[in-house]
CSV table of N, CA, C and O in Angstrom, one decimal:
chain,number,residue,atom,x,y,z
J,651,UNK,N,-12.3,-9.5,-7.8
J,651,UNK,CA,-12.5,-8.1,-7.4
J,651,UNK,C,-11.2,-7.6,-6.6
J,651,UNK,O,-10.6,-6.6,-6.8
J,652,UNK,N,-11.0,-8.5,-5.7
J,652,UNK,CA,-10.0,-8.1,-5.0
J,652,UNK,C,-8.6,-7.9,-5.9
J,652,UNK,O,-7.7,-7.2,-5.6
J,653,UNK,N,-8.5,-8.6,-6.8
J,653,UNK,CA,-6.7,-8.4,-7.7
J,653,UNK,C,-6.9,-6.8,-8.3
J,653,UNK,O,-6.2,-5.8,-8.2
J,654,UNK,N,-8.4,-7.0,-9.1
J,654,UNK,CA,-8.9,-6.0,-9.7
J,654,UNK,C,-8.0,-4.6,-8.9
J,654,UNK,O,-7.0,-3.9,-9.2
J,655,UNK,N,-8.8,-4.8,-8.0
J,655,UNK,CA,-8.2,-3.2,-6.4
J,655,UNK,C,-7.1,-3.1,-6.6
J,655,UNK,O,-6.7,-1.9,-6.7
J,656,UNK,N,-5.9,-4.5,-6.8
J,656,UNK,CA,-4.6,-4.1,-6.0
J,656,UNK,C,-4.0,-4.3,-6.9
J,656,UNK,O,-2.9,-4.7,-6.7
J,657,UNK,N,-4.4,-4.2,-8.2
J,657,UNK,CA,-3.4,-3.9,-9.9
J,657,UNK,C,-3.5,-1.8,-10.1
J,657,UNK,O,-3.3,-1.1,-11.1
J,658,UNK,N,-3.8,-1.7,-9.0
J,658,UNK,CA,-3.7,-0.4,-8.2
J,658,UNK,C,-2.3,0.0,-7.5
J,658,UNK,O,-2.2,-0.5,-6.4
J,659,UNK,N,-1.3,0.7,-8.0
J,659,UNK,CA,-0.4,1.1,-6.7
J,659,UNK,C,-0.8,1.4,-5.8
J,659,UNK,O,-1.9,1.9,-5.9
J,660,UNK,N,-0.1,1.3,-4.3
J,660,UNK,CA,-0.9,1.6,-3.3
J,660,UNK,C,-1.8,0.8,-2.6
J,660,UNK,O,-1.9,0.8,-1.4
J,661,UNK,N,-2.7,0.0,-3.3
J,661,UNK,CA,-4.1,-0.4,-2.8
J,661,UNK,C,-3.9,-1.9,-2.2
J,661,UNK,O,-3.2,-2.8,-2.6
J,662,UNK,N,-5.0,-1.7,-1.1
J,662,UNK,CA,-4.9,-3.2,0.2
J,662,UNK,C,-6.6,-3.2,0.1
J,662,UNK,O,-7.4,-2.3,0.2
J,663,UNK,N,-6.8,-4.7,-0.2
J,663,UNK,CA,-8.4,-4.7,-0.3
J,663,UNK,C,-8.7,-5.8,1.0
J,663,UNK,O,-8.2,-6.9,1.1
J,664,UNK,N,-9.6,-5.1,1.9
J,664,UNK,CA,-9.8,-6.2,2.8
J,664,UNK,C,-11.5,-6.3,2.3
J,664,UNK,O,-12.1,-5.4,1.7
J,665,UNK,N,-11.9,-7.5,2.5
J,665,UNK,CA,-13.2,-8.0,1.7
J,665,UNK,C,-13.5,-8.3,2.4
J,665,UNK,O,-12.6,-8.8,3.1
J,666,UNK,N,-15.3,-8.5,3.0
J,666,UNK,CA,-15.6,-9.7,3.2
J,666,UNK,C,-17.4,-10.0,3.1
J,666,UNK,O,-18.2,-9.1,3.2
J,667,UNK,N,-17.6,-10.9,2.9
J,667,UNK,CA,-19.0,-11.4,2.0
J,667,UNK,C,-19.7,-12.1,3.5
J,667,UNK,O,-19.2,-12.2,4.7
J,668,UNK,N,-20.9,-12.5,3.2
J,668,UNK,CA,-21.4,-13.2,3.8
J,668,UNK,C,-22.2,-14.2,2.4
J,668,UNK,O,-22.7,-13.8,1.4
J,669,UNK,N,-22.1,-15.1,2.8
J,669,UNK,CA,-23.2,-16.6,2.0
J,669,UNK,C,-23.8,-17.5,2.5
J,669,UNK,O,-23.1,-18.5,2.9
J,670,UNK,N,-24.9,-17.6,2.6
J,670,UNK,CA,-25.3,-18.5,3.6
J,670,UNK,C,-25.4,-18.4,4.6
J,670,UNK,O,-26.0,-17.4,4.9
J,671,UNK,N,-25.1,-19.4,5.8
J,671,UNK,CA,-24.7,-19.5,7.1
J,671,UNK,C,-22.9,-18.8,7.1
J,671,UNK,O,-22.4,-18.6,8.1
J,672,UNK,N,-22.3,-18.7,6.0
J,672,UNK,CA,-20.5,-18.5,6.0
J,672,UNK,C,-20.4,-16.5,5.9
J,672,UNK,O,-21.0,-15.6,5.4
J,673,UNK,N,-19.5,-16.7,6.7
J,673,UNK,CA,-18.9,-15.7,6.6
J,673,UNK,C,-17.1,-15.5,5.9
J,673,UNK,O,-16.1,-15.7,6.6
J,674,UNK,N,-17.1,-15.3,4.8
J,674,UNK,CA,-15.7,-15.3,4.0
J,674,UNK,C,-14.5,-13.5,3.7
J,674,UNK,O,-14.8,-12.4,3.2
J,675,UNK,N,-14.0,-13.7,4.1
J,675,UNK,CA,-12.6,-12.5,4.4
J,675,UNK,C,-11.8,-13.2,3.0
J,675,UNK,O,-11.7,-14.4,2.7
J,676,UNK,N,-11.5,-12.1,2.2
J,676,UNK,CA,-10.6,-12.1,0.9
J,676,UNK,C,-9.6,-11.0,1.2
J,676,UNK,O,-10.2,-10.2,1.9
J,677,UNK,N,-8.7,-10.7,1.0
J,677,UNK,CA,-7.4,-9.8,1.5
J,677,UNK,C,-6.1,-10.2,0.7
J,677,UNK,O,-5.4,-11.2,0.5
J,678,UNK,N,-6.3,-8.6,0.0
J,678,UNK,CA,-5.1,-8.4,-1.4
J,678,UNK,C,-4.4,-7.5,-1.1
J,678,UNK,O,-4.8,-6.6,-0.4
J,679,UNK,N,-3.3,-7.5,-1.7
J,679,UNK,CA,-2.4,-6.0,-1.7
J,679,UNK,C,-1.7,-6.0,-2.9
J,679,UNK,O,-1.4,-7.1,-3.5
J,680,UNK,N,-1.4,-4.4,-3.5
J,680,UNK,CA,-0.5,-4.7,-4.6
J,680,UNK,C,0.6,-4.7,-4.4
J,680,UNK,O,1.1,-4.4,-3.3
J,681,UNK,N,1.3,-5.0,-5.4
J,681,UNK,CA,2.6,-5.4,-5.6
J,681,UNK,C,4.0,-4.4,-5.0
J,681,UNK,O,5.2,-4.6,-5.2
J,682,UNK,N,3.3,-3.4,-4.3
J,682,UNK,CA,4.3,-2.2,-3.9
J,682,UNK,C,4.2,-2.4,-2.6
J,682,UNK,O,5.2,-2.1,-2.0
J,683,UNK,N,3.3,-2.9,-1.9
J,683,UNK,CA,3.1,-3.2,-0.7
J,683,UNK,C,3.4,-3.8,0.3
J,683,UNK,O,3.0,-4.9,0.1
J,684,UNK,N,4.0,-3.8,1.6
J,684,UNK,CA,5.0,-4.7,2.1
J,684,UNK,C,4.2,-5.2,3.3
J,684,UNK,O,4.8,-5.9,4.0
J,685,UNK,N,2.9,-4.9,3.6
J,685,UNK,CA,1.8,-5.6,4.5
J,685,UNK,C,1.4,-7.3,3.8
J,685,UNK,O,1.0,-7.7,2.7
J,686,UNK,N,1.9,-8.2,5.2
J,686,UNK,CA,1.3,-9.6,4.6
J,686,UNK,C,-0.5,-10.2,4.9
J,686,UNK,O,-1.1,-10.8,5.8
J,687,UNK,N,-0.8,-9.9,3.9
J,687,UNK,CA,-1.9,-10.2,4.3
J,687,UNK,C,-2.5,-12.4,4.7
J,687,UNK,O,-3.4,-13.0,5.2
J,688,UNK,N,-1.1,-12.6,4.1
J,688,UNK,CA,-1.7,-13.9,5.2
J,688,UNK,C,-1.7,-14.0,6.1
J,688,UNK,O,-2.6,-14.7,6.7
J,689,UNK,N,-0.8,-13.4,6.7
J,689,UNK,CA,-0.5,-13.0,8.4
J,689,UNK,C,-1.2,-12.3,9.1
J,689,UNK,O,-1.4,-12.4,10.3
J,690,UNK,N,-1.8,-11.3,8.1
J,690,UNK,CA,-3.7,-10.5,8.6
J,690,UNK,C,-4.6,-11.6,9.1
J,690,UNK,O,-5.1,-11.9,10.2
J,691,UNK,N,-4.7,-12.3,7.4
J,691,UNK,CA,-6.0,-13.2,7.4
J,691,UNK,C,-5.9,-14.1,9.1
J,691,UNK,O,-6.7,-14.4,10.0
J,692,UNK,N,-4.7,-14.3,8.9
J,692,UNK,CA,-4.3,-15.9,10.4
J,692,UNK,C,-4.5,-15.0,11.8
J,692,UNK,O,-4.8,-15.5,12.8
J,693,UNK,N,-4.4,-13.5,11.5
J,693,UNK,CA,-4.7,-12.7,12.8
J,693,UNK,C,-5.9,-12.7,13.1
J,693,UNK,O,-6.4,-12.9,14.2
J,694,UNK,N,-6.5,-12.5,12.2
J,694,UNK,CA,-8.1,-11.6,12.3
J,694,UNK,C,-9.3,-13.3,12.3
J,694,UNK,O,-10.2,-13.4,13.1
J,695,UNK,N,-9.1,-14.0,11.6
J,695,UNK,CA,-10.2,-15.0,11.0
J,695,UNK,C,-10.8,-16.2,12.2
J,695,UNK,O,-11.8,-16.9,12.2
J,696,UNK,N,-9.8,-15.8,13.2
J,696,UNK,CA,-10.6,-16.4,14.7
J,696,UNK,C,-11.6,-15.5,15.0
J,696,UNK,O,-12.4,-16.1,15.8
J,697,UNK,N,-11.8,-14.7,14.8
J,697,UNK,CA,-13.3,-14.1,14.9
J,697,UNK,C,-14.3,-14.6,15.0
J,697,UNK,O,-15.2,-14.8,15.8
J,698,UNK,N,-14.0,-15.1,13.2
J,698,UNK,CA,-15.5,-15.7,12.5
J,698,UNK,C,-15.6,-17.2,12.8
J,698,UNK,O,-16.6,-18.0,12.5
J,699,UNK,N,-14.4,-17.5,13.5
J,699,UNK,CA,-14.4,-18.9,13.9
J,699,UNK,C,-13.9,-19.9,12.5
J,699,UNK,O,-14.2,-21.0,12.0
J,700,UNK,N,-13.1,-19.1,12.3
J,700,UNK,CA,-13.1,-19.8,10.9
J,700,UNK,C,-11.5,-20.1,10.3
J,700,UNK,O,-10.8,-19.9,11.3
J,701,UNK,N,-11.0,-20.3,9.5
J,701,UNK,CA,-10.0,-20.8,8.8
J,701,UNK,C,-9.8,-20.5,7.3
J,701,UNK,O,-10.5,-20.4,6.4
J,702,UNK,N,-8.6,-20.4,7.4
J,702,UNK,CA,-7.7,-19.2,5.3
J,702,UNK,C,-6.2,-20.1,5.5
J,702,UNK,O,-5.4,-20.9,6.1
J,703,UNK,N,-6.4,-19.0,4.5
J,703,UNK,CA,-4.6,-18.5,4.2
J,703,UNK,C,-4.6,-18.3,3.0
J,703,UNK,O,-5.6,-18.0,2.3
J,704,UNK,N,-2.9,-18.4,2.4
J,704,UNK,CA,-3.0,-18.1,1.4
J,704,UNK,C,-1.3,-17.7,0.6
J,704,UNK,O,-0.4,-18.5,0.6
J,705,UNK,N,-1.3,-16.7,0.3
J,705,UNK,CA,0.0,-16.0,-0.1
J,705,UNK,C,0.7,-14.2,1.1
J,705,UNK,O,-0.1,-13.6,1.8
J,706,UNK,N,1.8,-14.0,0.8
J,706,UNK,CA,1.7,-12.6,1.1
J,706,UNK,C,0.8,-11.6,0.4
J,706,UNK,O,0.5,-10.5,1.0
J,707,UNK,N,0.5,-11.9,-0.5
J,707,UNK,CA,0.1,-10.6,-1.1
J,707,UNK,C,-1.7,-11.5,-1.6
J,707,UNK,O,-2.6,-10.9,-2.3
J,708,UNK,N,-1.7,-12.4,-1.2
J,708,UNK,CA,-3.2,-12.6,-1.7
J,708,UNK,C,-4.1,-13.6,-0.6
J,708,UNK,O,-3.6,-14.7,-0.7
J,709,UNK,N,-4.9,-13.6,0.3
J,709,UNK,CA,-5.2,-14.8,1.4
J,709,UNK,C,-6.9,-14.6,1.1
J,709,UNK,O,-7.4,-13.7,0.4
J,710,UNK,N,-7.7,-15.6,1.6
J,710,UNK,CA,-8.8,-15.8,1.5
J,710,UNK,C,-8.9,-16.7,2.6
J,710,UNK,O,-7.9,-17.4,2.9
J,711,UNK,N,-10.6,-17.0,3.6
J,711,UNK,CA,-11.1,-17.9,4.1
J,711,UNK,C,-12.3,-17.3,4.4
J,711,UNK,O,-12.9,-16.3,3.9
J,712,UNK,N,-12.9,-18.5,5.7
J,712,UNK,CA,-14.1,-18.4,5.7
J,712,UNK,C,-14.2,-19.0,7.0
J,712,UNK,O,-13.2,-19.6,7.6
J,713,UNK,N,-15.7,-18.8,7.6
J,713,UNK,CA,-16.0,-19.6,8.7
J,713,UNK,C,-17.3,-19.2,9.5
J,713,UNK,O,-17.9,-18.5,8.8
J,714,UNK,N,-17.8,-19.4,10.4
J,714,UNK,CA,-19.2,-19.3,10.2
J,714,UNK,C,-19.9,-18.2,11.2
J,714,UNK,O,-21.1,-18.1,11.5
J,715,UNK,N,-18.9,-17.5,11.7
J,715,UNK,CA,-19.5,-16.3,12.8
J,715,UNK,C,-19.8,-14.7,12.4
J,715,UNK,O,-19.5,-13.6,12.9
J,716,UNK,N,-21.0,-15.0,10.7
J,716,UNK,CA,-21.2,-14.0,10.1
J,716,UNK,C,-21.5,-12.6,11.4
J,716,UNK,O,-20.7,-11.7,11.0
J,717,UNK,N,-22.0,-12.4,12.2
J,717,UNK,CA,-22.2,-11.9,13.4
J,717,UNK,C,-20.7,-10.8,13.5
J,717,UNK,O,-20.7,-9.6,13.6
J,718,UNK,N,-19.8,-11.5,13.4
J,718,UNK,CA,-18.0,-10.7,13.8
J,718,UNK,C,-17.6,-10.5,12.7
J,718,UNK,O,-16.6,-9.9,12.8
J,719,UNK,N,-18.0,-10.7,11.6
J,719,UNK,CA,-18.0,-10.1,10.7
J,719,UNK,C,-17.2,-8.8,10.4
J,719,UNK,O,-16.0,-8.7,10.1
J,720,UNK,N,-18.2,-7.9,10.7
J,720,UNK,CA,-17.6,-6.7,10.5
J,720,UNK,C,-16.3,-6.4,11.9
J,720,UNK,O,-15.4,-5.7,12.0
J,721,UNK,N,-17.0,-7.3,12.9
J,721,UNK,CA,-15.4,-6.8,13.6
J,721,UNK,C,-14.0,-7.0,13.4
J,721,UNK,O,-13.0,-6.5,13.9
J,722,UNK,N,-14.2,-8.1,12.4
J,722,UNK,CA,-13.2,-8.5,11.6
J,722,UNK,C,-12.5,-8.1,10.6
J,722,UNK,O,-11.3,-8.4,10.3
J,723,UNK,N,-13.4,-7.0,10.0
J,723,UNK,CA,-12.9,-6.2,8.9
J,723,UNK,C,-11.9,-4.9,9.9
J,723,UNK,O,-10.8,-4.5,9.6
J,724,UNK,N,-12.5,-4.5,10.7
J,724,UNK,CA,-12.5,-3.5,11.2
J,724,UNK,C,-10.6,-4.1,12.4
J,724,UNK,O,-9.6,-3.4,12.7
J,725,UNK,N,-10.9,-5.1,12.6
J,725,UNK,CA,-9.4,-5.4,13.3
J,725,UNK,C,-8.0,-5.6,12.3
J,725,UNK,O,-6.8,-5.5,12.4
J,726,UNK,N,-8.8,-5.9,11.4
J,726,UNK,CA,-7.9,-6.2,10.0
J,726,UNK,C,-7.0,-4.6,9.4
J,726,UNK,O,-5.9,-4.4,9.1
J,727,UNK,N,-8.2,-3.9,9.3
J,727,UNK,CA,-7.8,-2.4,9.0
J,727,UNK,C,-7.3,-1.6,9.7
J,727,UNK,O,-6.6,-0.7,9.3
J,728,UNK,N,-7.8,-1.9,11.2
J,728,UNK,CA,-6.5,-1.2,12.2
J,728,UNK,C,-5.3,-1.9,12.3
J,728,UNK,O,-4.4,-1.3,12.9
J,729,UNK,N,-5.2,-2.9,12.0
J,729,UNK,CA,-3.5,-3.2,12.2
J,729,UNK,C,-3.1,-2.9,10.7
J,729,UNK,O,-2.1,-2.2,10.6
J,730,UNK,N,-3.6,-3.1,9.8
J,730,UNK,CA,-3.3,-2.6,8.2
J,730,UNK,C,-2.6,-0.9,8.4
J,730,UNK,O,-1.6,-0.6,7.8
J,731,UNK,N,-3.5,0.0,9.3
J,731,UNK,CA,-3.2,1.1,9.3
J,731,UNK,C,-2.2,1.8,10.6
J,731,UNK,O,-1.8,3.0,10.5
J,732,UNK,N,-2.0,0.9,11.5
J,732,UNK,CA,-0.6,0.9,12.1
J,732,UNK,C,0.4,0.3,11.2
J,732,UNK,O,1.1,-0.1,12.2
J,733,UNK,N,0.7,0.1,10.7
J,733,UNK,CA,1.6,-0.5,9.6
J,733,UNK,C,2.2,0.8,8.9
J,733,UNK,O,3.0,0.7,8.0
């Protein structure tokens, strides 16, 4: 889903699911884009208490503080949007 988004000019997908006890963050950008989103994921994913990575332009993890969740998305998107 997330490449889906960012075969979009323009488009930055910050994701995140819950499964189980896990809470997982997926974070894409397209190819016009000069935001790293590994560098997101390694900012934000102490939240959830959890652990990623990945590429500049593609990161994924997980970890288990479904709870921060969304404050995770939400810190991810304000630094996305000072950028």
């Amino acid at each position: 889903l997330a490449q889906r988004i960012t075969d979009k000019p323009g488009a930055i997908a910050l994701l995140g699911v819950t499964a189980g006890d896990k809470a997982n963050l997926i974070f894409a950008r397209a190819a016009d884009q000069a935001v790293d989103v590994n560098a997101l994921l390694k900012a934000v994913i102490p939240l959830i208490g959890g652990r990623g990575g990945g590429t500049s332009s593609l990161a994924q993890g997980g970890g288990t503080g479904i709870g921060k969740l969304e404050e995770a998305l939400k810190a991810a998107y304000q630094q996305v949007k000072g950028n």
